[in-house]
Coordinates of C-alpha atoms (C1' of nucleotides) in Angstrom, one line a residue:
Chain A
M75 CA -7.9 15.4 -48.9
F76 CA -10.2 13.3 -51.2
D77 CA -8.9 10.0 -49.6
V78 CA -11.7 9.7 -47.1
L79 CA -14.3 10.5 -49.7
F80 CA -13.0 8.1 -52.3
S81 CA -12.7 5.2 -49.8
H82 CA -16.3 6.0 -48.7
I83 CA -17.6 5.9 -52.3
L84 CA -15.6 2.8 -53.2
E85 CA -17.5 0.9 -50.5
K86 CA -20.5 1.3 -52.7
V87 CA -19.4 1.7 -56.3
S88 CA -16.2 1.3 -58.3
L89 CA -14.4 4.3 -59.8
T90 CA -11.7 4.6 -62.5
E91 CA -8.8 7.0 -62.1
E92 CA -10.3 9.2 -64.8
E93 CA -13.7 9.3 -63.0
K94 CA -11.9 10.1 -59.8
S95 CA -10.2 13.2 -61.2
L96 CA -13.3 14.3 -63.0
L97 CA -15.2 13.8 -59.7
K98 CA -12.8 16.1 -57.8
S99 CA -13.6 19.0 -60.1
F100 CA -17.2 19.1 -58.8
F101 CA -16.2 19.7 -55.2
V102 CA -14.9 22.7 -53.3
A103 CA -12.9 22.3 -50.1
K104 CA -13.9 24.3 -47.0
S105 CA -12.4 24.5 -43.5
L106 CA -14.5 25.3 -40.4
R107 CA -13.2 26.3 -37.0
K108 CA -14.9 25.0 -33.9
K109 CA -18.2 27.0 -33.4
E110 CA -18.2 28.3 -37.0
F111 CA -21.4 28.0 -38.9
L112 CA -21.8 26.2 -42.2
L113 CA -25.5 27.0 -42.5
R114 CA -28.1 28.9 -40.6
E115 CA -31.8 28.4 -40.2
G116 CA -33.8 30.4 -42.7
E117 CA -31.2 30.1 -45.5
I118 CA -31.4 27.8 -48.5
C119 CA -29.0 24.9 -48.3
H120 CA -27.1 24.8 -51.7
S121 CA -24.6 22.1 -51.0
L122 CA -24.1 18.6 -49.6
S123 CA -21.0 18.5 -47.4
F124 CA -18.8 15.6 -46.9
V125 CA -16.8 15.6 -43.6
S126 CA -13.2 14.4 -44.2
K127 CA -12.1 15.6 -40.8
G128 CA -13.8 16.9 -37.7
L129 CA -17.4 16.9 -36.4
L130 CA -20.5 18.8 -37.4
R131 CA -23.9 19.1 -35.8
S132 CA -27.2 20.0 -37.4
Y133 CA -30.0 21.2 -35.2
H134 CA -33.2 23.1 -35.2
I135 CA -34.1 26.0 -32.8
D136 CA -37.8 26.3 -31.8
E137 CA -39.8 29.4 -31.0
K138 CA -38.8 29.1 -27.3
G139 CA -35.2 29.2 -28.3
D140 CA -34.5 25.6 -27.4
E141 CA -32.1 23.6 -29.6
H142 CA -33.1 20.2 -31.0
M143 CA -30.2 18.1 -32.5
N144 CA -30.9 16.5 -35.8
L145 CA -27.7 14.7 -36.5
F146 CA -23.9 14.6 -35.9
A147 CA -21.5 14.0 -38.8
W148 CA -17.9 13.1 -38.4
E149 CA -15.3 11.6 -40.8
G150 CA -17.0 9.7 -43.6
W151 CA -20.4 11.2 -43.1
W152 CA -22.4 13.8 -45.1
S153 CA -24.3 16.7 -43.7
S154 CA -26.8 19.1 -45.1
D155 CA -30.3 20.4 -44.7
I156 CA -31.5 17.7 -47.1
Y157 CA -35.1 19.1 -47.2
S158 CA -33.9 22.6 -48.1
F159 CA -31.3 21.1 -50.5
S160 CA -33.8 18.9 -52.3
F161 CA -36.7 21.3 -52.7
N162 CA -34.7 24.5 -52.9
E163 CA -36.7 25.9 -50.0
I164 CA -35.8 27.8 -46.9
G165 CA -34.4 25.4 -44.3
Q166 CA -35.0 24.8 -40.6
F167 CA -31.6 23.6 -39.6
N168 CA -28.4 25.2 -38.4
I169 CA -25.1 23.4 -39.0
D170 CA -22.0 24.3 -37.1
A171 CA -18.7 22.7 -36.1
L172 CA -18.2 21.0 -32.7
E173 CA -14.5 20.5 -33.7
D174 CA -12.2 22.1 -36.2
S175 CA -13.3 20.4 -39.5
E176 CA -12.4 19.9 -43.1
L177 CA -15.2 19.6 -45.6
L178 CA -15.8 18.9 -49.3
L179 CA -18.8 20.7 -50.7
I180 CA -20.8 19.9 -53.8
T181 CA -23.6 22.2 -55.0
R182 CA -27.0 21.2 -56.3
E183 CA -26.0 22.2 -59.8
N184 CA -22.7 20.3 -59.6
L185 CA -24.4 17.2 -58.2
E186 CA -26.8 17.3 -61.2
E187 CA -23.9 17.7 -63.6
M188 CA -21.7 15.1 -61.9
T189 CA -24.5 12.4 -62.0
L190 CA -25.1 13.1 -65.7
Q191 CA -21.4 12.6 -66.4
I192 CA -20.8 9.8 -64.0
P193 CA -24.2 7.9 -63.7
K194 CA -22.6 5.6 -61.1
M195 CA -22.8 8.5 -58.7
D196 CA -26.6 8.2 -58.9
R197 CA -26.1 4.7 -57.6
Y198 CA -23.8 5.8 -54.9
F199 CA -26.2 8.4 -53.6
R200 CA -29.2 6.1 -54.1
I201 CA -27.5 3.6 -51.7
L202 CA -26.4 6.4 -49.4
F203 CA -29.9 7.9 -49.1
Q204 CA -31.5 4.5 -48.9
N205 CA -29.4 3.5 -45.9
S206 CA -29.9 6.9 -44.3
L207 CA -33.7 6.6 -44.7
A208 CA -33.6 3.1 -43.2
T209 CA -31.7 4.4 -40.2
K210 CA -33.9 7.5 -39.8
E211 CA -37.1 5.4 -40.0
R212 CA -35.9 3.2 -37.1
R213 CA -35.0 6.3 -35.1
L214 CA -38.4 7.7 -35.6
V215 CA -40.1 4.6 -34.4
S216 CA -37.8 4.4 -31.4
S217 CA -38.6 8.0 -30.6
N218 CA -42.4 7.3 -30.5
S219 CA -42.3 3.8 -29.0
Y220 CA -39.8 3.7 -26.2
T221 CA -39.0 5.2 -22.8
A222 CA -36.2 7.7 -22.3
K223 CA -34.0 5.0 -20.8
E224 CA -34.7 2.5 -23.6
K225 CA -33.9 5.1 -26.2
Y226 CA -30.6 5.9 -24.5
I227 CA -29.6 2.2 -24.2
Q228 CA -30.5 1.6 -27.9
L229 CA -28.4 4.6 -28.9
A230 CA -25.4 3.5 -26.8
E231 CA -25.6 0.0 -28.3
S232 CA -26.1 1.1 -31.9
N233 CA -23.8 4.1 -31.9
P234 CA -21.2 4.0 -29.1
Q235 CA -18.9 6.4 -31.0
M236 CA -21.5 9.1 -30.8
I237 CA -21.7 8.8 -27.0
Q238 CA -17.9 9.0 -26.7
R239 CA -17.5 12.0 -29.0
V240 CA -20.5 14.2 -28.5
P241 CA -21.1 16.2 -25.2
Q242 CA -23.8 14.7 -23.1
N243 CA -26.2 17.6 -23.2
L244 CA -26.3 17.4 -27.0
I245 CA -26.9 13.6 -26.8
A246 CA -29.9 14.4 -24.6
S247 CA -31.2 16.9 -27.2
Y248 CA -30.7 14.3 -29.9
L249 CA -32.8 11.9 -28.0
G250 CA -35.5 14.5 -27.3
L251 CA -34.7 14.6 -23.6
A252 CA -33.8 17.3 -21.0
P253 CA -30.1 17.1 -20.0
E254 CA -31.1 16.5 -16.4
T255 CA -33.2 13.5 -17.4
L256 CA -30.2 11.9 -19.3
S257 CA -28.0 12.6 -16.3
R258 CA -30.4 10.7 -14.0
I259 CA -30.8 7.9 -16.5
K260 CA -27.0 7.3 -16.6
K261 CA -26.9 7.4 -12.9
N262 CA -29.6 4.7 -12.6
I263 CA -27.8 2.5 -15.2
A264 CA -24.5 2.9 -13.3
L265 CA -26.3 1.9 -10.0
G266 CA -27.4 -1.3 -11.8
K267 CA -30.8 0.1 -12.8
Chain B
M195 CA -51.8 -1.6 -64.1
F196 CA -48.4 0.0 -64.7
D197 CA -49.9 3.4 -65.6
V198 CA -49.7 4.8 -62.1
L199 CA -46.1 3.5 -61.7
F200 CA -45.0 5.0 -65.1
S201 CA -46.5 8.3 -64.5
H202 CA -44.8 8.4 -61.1
I203 CA -41.4 7.5 -62.6
L204 CA -41.8 10.0 -65.5
E205 CA -42.1 12.8 -63.0
K206 CA -38.4 12.2 -62.2
V207 CA -36.8 10.6 -65.2
S208 CA -37.7 9.9 -68.8
L209 CA -38.3 6.4 -70.2
T210 CA -38.4 5.0 -73.7
E211 CA -41.0 2.5 -74.8
E212 CA -38.3 -0.2 -74.8
E213 CA -37.3 0.7 -71.3
K214 CA -40.9 0.6 -70.2
S215 CA -41.4 -2.9 -71.4
L216 CA -38.1 -4.1 -70.0
L217 CA -39.0 -2.5 -66.7
K218 CA -42.3 -4.3 -66.5
S219 CA -40.4 -7.6 -66.5
F220 CA -38.8 -6.9 -63.1
F221 CA -42.1 -6.5 -61.3
V222 CA -44.7 -8.9 -60.0
A223 CA -48.3 -7.9 -59.4
K224 CA -50.1 -8.7 -56.1
S225 CA -53.5 -8.0 -54.8
L226 CA -54.2 -7.6 -51.1
R227 CA -57.7 -7.7 -49.4
K228 CA -58.4 -5.3 -46.6
K229 CA -56.7 -6.6 -43.4
E230 CA -54.4 -9.0 -45.3
F231 CA -50.7 -8.8 -44.5
L232 CA -47.9 -8.0 -46.9
L233 CA -45.1 -8.4 -44.3
R234 CA -44.9 -9.4 -40.7
E235 CA -42.4 -8.2 -38.0
G236 CA -39.6 -10.7 -37.7
E237 CA -39.5 -11.6 -41.4
I238 CA -36.9 -10.3 -43.9
C239 CA -38.4 -7.8 -46.3
H240 CA -37.4 -8.9 -49.8
S241 CA -39.3 -6.5 -52.0
L242 CA -40.2 -2.8 -52.5
S243 CA -43.9 -2.5 -53.1
F244 CA -45.5 0.2 -55.2
V245 CA -49.2 0.9 -54.5
S246 CA -51.2 1.4 -57.7
K247 CA -54.5 1.2 -55.9
G248 CA -55.6 1.1 -52.2
L249 CA -54.0 1.9 -48.9
L250 CA -51.3 0.2 -46.8
R251 CA -50.0 0.9 -43.4
S252 CA -46.6 -0.1 -41.9
Y253 CA -46.3 -0.3 -38.1
H254 CA -44.3 -1.6 -35.3
I255 CA -45.7 -3.5 -32.3
D256 CA -43.8 -3.0 -29.0
E257 CA -43.3 -5.5 -26.2
K258 CA -46.5 -4.3 -24.5
G259 CA -48.4 -5.1 -27.7
D260 CA -49.0 -1.4 -28.6
E261 CA -49.0 -0.5 -32.3
H262 CA -46.9 2.4 -33.6
M263 CA -47.7 3.6 -37.1
N264 CA -44.6 4.2 -39.3
L265 CA -46.3 5.3 -42.5
F266 CA -49.3 5.1 -44.8
A267 CA -49.0 4.4 -48.5
W268 CA -51.7 5.0 -51.1
E269 CA -51.7 5.3 -54.9
G270 CA -48.3 6.5 -56.1
W271 CA -46.4 5.6 -53.0
W272 CA -43.9 2.9 -52.1
S273 CA -44.0 0.8 -49.0
S274 CA -41.5 -1.6 -47.5
D275 CA -39.4 -2.2 -44.4
I276 CA -36.6 -0.3 -45.9
Y277 CA -34.1 -1.2 -43.2
S278 CA -34.8 -4.9 -43.5
F279 CA -34.8 -4.6 -47.3
S280 CA -31.5 -2.6 -47.4
F281 CA -29.5 -4.7 -45.0
N282 CA -31.2 -8.0 -45.5
E283 CA -31.9 -8.3 -41.8
I284 CA -34.9 -9.2 -39.8
G285 CA -37.4 -6.4 -39.8
Q286 CA -39.5 -4.7 -37.1
F287 CA -42.4 -3.6 -39.3
N288 CA -45.7 -5.1 -40.1
I289 CA -47.4 -4.1 -43.4
D290 CA -51.1 -4.7 -44.0
A291 CA -53.9 -3.3 -46.1
L292 CA -56.4 -0.7 -44.8
E293 CA -58.3 -1.0 -48.1
D294 CA -58.3 -3.6 -50.8
S295 CA -55.1 -2.9 -52.7
E296 CA -53.2 -3.5 -55.9
L297 CA -49.4 -3.7 -55.7
L298 CA -46.4 -4.0 -57.9
L299 CA -43.5 -5.7 -56.2
I300 CA -39.8 -5.7 -57.1
T301 CA -37.3 -7.9 -55.2
R302 CA -33.8 -6.9 -54.1
E303 CA -32.3 -9.0 -56.8
N304 CA -34.5 -7.6 -59.5
L305 CA -33.9 -4.0 -58.3
E306 CA -30.1 -4.7 -58.6
E307 CA -30.6 -6.2 -62.1
M308 CA -32.9 -3.5 -63.2
T309 CA -30.6 -0.6 -62.2
L310 CA -27.7 -2.3 -64.0
Q311 CA -29.8 -2.6 -67.2
I312 CA -31.5 0.8 -66.8
P313 CA -29.1 3.1 -64.9
K314 CA -31.7 5.8 -65.0
M315 CA -33.6 3.9 -62.4
D316 CA -30.7 4.5 -59.9
R317 CA -31.5 8.2 -60.5
Y318 CA -35.2 7.7 -60.0
F319 CA -34.6 5.9 -56.7
R320 CA -31.9 8.3 -55.7
I321 CA -34.4 11.1 -56.0
L322 CA -37.2 9.1 -54.3
F323 CA -35.1 8.2 -51.3
Q324 CA -33.6 11.7 -51.1
N325 CA -37.1 13.2 -50.9
S326 CA -38.3 10.6 -48.4
L327 CA -35.3 11.2 -46.3
A328 CA -35.9 14.9 -46.3
T329 CA -39.5 14.4 -45.2
K330 CA -38.6 11.9 -42.5
E331 CA -36.0 14.2 -41.1
R332 CA -38.6 17.0 -40.7
R333 CA -41.0 14.6 -39.1
L334 CA -38.4 13.5 -36.6
V335 CA -37.6 17.0 -35.6
S336 CA -41.3 17.8 -35.3
S337 CA -41.7 14.7 -33.1
N338 CA -39.0 15.9 -30.7
S339 CA -39.7 19.6 -30.7
Y340 CA -43.4 20.3 -30.7
T341 CA -46.5 19.7 -28.5
A342 CA -49.2 17.2 -29.4
K343 CA -51.4 20.0 -30.7
E344 CA -48.7 21.6 -32.8
K345 CA -47.8 18.2 -34.3
Y346 CA -51.4 17.6 -35.3
I347 CA -51.8 21.0 -36.9
Q348 CA -48.6 20.6 -38.8
L349 CA -49.7 17.2 -40.2
A350 CA -53.2 18.5 -41.1
E351 CA -51.5 21.4 -43.0
S352 CA -48.8 19.3 -44.7
N353 CA -50.8 16.2 -45.4
P354 CA -54.6 16.8 -45.4
Q355 CA -55.2 13.7 -47.5
M356 CA -53.9 11.5 -44.7
I357 CA -56.3 13.0 -42.2
Q358 CA -59.2 12.4 -44.6
R359 CA -58.3 8.8 -45.5
V360 CA -56.8 7.2 -42.4
P361 CA -58.9 6.5 -39.3
Q362 CA -58.3 8.9 -36.4
N363 CA -56.8 6.3 -34.0
L364 CA -54.2 5.4 -36.5
I365 CA -53.3 9.1 -37.1
A366 CA -52.9 9.4 -33.3
S367 CA -50.5 6.5 -33.3
Y368 CA -48.6 8.0 -36.3
L369 CA -48.1 11.2 -34.2
G370 CA -47.1 9.2 -31.2
L371 CA -50.2 10.1 -29.2
A372 CA -52.9 8.2 -27.4
P373 CA -56.2 8.2 -29.3
E374 CA -57.9 10.0 -26.4
T375 CA -55.4 12.8 -26.6
L376 CA -56.0 13.4 -30.3
S377 CA -59.8 13.3 -29.8
R378 CA -59.4 16.1 -27.1
I379 CA -57.1 18.1 -29.3
K380 CA -59.6 18.1 -32.2
K381 CA -62.3 19.1 -29.8
N382 CA -60.2 22.1 -28.6
I383 CA -59.4 23.2 -32.1
A384 CA -63.1 23.0 -33.0
L385 CA -64.0 25.1 -30.0
G386 CA -61.6 27.7 -31.3
K387 CA -58.6 26.5 -29.2
Chain C
dA299 C1' -2.0 29.7 -11.4
dC300 C1' -6.4 32.3 -11.5
dT301 C1' -10.9 33.0 -12.7
dG302 C1' -14.9 32.6 -15.3
dC303 C1' -18.1 29.7 -17.2
dC304 C1' -19.9 25.9 -19.2
dC305 C1' -21.3 21.1 -18.0
dG306 C1' -23.0 17.7 -15.4
dT307 C1' -25.3 16.5 -11.0
dT308 C1' -28.9 16.4 -7.5
dG309 C1' -33.1 17.8 -5.3
dA310 C1' -38.0 19.6 -5.3
dT311 C1' -41.9 20.5 -7.8
dC312 C1' -45.0 20.8 -11.8
dT313 C1' -47.5 19.3 -15.9
dG314 C1' -48.8 17.4 -20.7
dG315 C1' -50.3 13.6 -22.1
dA316 C1' -51.0 8.6 -20.7
dT317 C1' -53.9 5.4 -18.6
dC318 C1' -58.2 3.7 -16.8
dA319 C1' -63.0 3.6 -17.1
dA320 C1' -67.7 4.3 -19.2
dG321 C1' -70.7 5.6 -22.4
dT322 C1' -72.1 6.6 -27.3
dA323 C1' -72.0 6.6 -32.3
dA324 C1' -70.8 4.5 -36.5
dT325 C1' -69.8 0.3 -39.7
dA326 C1' -69.7 -4.2 -40.8
dC327 C1' -71.5 -8.4 -41.2
dA328 C1' -74.9 -12.2 -41.1
Chain D
dT182 C1' -82.5 -5.0 -40.5
dG183 C1' -80.6 -6.3 -36.3
dT184 C1' -76.7 -7.0 -33.6
dA185 C1' -71.9 -7.1 -32.8
dT186 C1' -67.7 -5.0 -33.1
dT187 C1' -64.8 -1.2 -33.7
dA188 C1' -64.1 3.9 -33.5
dC189 C1' -64.6 8.0 -31.1
dT190 C1' -65.7 10.8 -27.0
dT191 C1' -65.7 12.4 -22.2
dG192 C1' -64.3 12.3 -17.4
dA193 C1' -61.1 11.1 -13.5
dT194 C1' -56.6 10.0 -12.1
dC195 C1' -51.7 9.1 -12.6
dC196 C1' -46.9 9.4 -13.9
dA197 C1' -42.6 10.0 -16.8
dG198 C1' -40.1 13.4 -17.8
dA199 C1' -39.8 18.7 -17.9
dT200 C1' -38.8 22.7 -15.4
dC201 C1' -36.8 25.4 -11.7
dA202 C1' -33.1 26.0 -8.6
dA203 C1' -28.6 25.4 -6.5
dC204 C1' -24.0 23.5 -6.3
dG205 C1' -19.4 21.5 -7.6
dG206 C1' -15.9 20.4 -10.8
dG207 C1' -13.2 20.6 -15.0
dC208 C1' -11.1 23.2 -18.7
dA209 C1' -10.2 27.4 -21.5
dG210 C1' -8.3 31.7 -21.9
dT211 C1' -5.2 35.3 -19.9

DNA sequence: ACTGCCCGTTGATCTGGATCAAGTAATACA
DNA sequence: TGTATTACTTGATCCAGATCAACGGGCAGT
């Protein structure tokens, strides 16, 4: 169960066997059936969740009731309402499962304790957050600078797995588009623009 | 010169006097006159820059030649093309000074070396990047979910200093709006909506 | 296998914000 | 202190993408 997590961590920092078993003690496993919720808007997010199997989505619902996808997380990715988690404030994201999923959860308190006992884990998360920030920054520029079609093409090139695995109407929402718009864009591309 | 940096770091982790003086050795100071460039699109970003005085902007220029603001950094904030810095790839951001500025630069190699010698600095940057990620995530949702007016009001509430200090046309770009649009929005708000 | 219901498609119409075009106020610079 | 450049405003028009509506096809549950 920890295999996926360890191999992910070992890409960034080394771990001894003792550290590995110590590390395990800070996590709790959780299973989620398709459509089950991990977190709801308005709650405080107390854990970071690592996906060892399955697929989660995090999204915001606006006053009109429209959903806006924030991110998708499958094997090897983390998911949480990072704002709520970081500042211990009420969050604006829902997280639920698009497929039956297996998760490993670590609470704010356990993260604190774990990084004190295994300082290397600060480095792991430093690199993780640094990379996520870099990616998010690019996405934000893309969102403000390009046309709907350009955004879709960029996504398809930079993240083909997401296109394969996530339903099209959710991809549309992720890109800030109406589902009809994405449908038409794909048609145009298929017709050779 | 290091006062602003140390007080910023001390908000997140403690430092001994020896650590402070060791830390200094990894940074290089740099002054930038208004309109001078720190980084240009197409270059690789080799340093993180801490602003101890002044104001920087980072922005992307699209194929049509239009500028898209990414962020503004004044006293106590870091600036860089974090994607380029993290992955050692060609970047898409320009960084220049909106006011005469004083910076402290640390290179990728020195960051690596510094975190090995002072592991606490991994924790500092972990928290820094975690918070930045949280903020950026909210901004991205806001960008996809709200109207121009709502975005402006949210920014004015969450970051009034930016409104005061940064020219209005650059605020417009930061929000992904045409300058004319922001001008009209402000007029409407002044007229009591 | 049947039926209900999401999900994606296609068409028609609408609209928020962009773009184009002037004019005016502020700031810098010589 | 004048003049040139840049920032902001206001008006007129345009358009990418949203919204509304209707239909067909796949797959989920019984």
